[in-house]
Short mmCIF file of C-alpha atoms in Angstrom, two decimals:
data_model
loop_
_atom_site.label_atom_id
_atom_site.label_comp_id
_atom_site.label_asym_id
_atom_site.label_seq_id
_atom_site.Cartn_x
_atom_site.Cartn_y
_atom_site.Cartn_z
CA UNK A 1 -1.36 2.18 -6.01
CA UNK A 2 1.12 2.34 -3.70
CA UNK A 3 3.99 4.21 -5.05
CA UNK A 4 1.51 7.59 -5.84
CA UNK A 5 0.06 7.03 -2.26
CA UNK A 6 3.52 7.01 -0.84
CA UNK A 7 4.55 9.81 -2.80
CA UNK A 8 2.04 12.08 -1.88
CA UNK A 9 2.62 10.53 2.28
CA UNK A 10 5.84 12.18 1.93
CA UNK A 11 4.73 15.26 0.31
CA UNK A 12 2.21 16.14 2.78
CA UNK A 13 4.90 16.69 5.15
CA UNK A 14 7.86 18.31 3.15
CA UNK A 15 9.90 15.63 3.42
CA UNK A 16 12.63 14.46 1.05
CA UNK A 17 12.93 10.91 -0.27
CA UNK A 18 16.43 10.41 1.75
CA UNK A 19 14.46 11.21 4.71
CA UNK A 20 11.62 8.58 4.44
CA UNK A 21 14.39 6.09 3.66
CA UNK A 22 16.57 7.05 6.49
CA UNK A 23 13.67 6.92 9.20
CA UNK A 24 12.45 3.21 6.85
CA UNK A 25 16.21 1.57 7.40
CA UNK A 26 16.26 1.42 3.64
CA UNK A 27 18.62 2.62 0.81
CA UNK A 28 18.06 5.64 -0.89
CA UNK A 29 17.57 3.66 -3.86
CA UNK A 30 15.08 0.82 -2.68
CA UNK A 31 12.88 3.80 -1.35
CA UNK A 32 13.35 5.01 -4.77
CA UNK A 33 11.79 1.88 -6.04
CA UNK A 34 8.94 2.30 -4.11
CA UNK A 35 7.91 5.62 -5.05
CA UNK A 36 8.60 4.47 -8.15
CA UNK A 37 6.38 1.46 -8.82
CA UNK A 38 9.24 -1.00 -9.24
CA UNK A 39 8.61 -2.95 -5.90
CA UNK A 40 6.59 -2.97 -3.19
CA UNK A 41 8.16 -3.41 0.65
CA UNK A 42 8.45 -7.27 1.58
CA UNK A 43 9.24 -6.75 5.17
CA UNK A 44 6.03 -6.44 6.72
CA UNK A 45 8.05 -3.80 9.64
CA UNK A 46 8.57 -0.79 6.87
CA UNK A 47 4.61 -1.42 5.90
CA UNK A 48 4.26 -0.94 9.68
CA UNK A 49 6.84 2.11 9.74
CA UNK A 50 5.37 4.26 7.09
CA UNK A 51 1.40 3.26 8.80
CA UNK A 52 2.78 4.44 12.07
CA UNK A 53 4.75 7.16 10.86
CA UNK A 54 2.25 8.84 8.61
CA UNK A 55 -0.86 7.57 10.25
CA UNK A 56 -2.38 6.04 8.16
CA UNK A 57 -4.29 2.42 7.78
CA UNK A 58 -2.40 -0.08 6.76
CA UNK A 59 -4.84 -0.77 3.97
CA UNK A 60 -4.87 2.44 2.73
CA UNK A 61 -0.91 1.94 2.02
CA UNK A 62 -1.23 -1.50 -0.36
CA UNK A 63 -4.31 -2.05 -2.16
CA UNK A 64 -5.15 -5.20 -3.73
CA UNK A 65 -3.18 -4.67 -7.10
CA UNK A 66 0.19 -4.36 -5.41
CA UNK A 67 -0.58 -7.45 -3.23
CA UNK A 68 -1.04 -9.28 -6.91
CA UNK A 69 2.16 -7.34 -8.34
CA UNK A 70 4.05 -8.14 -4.91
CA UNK A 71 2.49 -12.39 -5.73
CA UNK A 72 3.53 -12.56 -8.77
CA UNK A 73 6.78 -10.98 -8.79
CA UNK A 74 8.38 -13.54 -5.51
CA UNK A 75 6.43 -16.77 -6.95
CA UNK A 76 8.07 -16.37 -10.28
CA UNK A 77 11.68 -15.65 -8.72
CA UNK A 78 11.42 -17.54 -6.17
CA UNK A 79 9.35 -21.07 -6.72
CA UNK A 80 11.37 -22.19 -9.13
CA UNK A 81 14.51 -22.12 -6.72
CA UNK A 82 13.09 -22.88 -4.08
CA UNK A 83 10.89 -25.46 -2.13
CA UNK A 84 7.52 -24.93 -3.43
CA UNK A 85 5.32 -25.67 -0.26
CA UNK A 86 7.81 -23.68 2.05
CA UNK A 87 7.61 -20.47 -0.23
CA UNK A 88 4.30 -20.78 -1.42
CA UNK A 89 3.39 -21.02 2.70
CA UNK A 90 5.23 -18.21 3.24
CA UNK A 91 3.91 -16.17 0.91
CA UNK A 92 0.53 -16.56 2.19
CA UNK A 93 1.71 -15.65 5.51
CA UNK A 94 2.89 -11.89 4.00
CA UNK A 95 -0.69 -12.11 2.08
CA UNK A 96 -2.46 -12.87 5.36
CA UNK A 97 0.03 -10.11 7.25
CA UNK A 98 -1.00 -7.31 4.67
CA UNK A 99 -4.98 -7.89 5.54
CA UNK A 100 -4.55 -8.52 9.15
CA UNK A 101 -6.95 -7.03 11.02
CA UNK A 102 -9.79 -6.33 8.36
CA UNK A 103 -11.81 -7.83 6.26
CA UNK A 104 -11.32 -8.67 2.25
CA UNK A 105 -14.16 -6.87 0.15
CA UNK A 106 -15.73 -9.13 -1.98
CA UNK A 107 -13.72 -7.63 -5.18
CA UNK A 108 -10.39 -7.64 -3.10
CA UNK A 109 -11.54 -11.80 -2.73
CA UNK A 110 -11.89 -12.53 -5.91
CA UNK A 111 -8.99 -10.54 -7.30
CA UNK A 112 -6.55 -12.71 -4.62
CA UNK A 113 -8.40 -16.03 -6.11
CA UNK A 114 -7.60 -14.65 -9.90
CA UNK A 115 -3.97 -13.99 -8.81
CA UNK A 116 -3.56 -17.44 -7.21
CA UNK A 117 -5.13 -19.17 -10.09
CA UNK A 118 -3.27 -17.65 -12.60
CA UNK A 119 0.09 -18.44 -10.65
CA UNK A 120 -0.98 -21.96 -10.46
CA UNK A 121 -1.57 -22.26 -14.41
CA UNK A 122 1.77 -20.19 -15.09
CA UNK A 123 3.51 -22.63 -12.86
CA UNK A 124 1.82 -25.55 -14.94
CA UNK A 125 2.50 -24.14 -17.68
CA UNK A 126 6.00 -24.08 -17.25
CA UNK A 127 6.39 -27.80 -15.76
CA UNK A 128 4.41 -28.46 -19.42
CA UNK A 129 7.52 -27.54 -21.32
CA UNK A 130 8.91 -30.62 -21.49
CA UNK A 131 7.62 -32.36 -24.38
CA UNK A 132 7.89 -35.58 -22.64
CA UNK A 133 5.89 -34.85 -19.72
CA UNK A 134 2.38 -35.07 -21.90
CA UNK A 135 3.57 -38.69 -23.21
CA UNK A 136 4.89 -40.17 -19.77
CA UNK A 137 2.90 -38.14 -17.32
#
């Protein structure tokens, strides 16, 4: 998971959470997040940062549960207010951006296709609340 892998980055080299954030750009308190388990970076750059920084493979940093977590979290907030093919194609683009340069295991495959498909019924789901919908559509 990425918050324990980030907290033990830091660790390794005695450094303090103001200290990550600071060299990141971030707050104090989105850094906290992150160590935390309460989000995972967005901006591909601070991915690239704390790679760079603590030399380590950018795979090793996200595995394939926080890409899900990181999925699910921006489709629910942000398809609904938003314009569903130019989110949902961004999205894929930060998807694509986490793996780039490697290849998806045959687990980390199927657990992206179990993700998208259960966004996809969620999202039905929720145009299905309108009772009217089943007898006109």
């Amino acid at each position: 998971m990425f918050a324990e892998t980030l907290k033990t980055l830091r660790k390794s080299r005695n450094m303090t959470q103001t200290e990550v954030a600071n060299m990141l750009g971030v707050s104090l308190r989105s850094y906290q997040n992150y160590e935390n388990g309460h989000g995972v970076p967005r901006d591909e750059t601070i991915l690239l940062k704390l790679s760079d920084y603590f030399d380590v493979p950018l795979k090793s940093l996200i595995s394939s549960d926080d890409v899900y977590r990181l999925l699910r979290t921006e489709a629910r907030q942000k398809l609904k207010s938003e314009d569903d093919r130019t989110e949902l194609y961004r999205l894929l683009q930060e998807v694509t951006t986490l793996f780039a340069g490697g290849n998806l295991s045959d687990s980390d495959r199927e657990l992206f296709l179990t993700a998208v498909t259960e966004l996809y019924r969620e999202t039905r789901e929720d145009a299905r609340e309108d009772p009217l919908e089943d007898c006109y559509g």
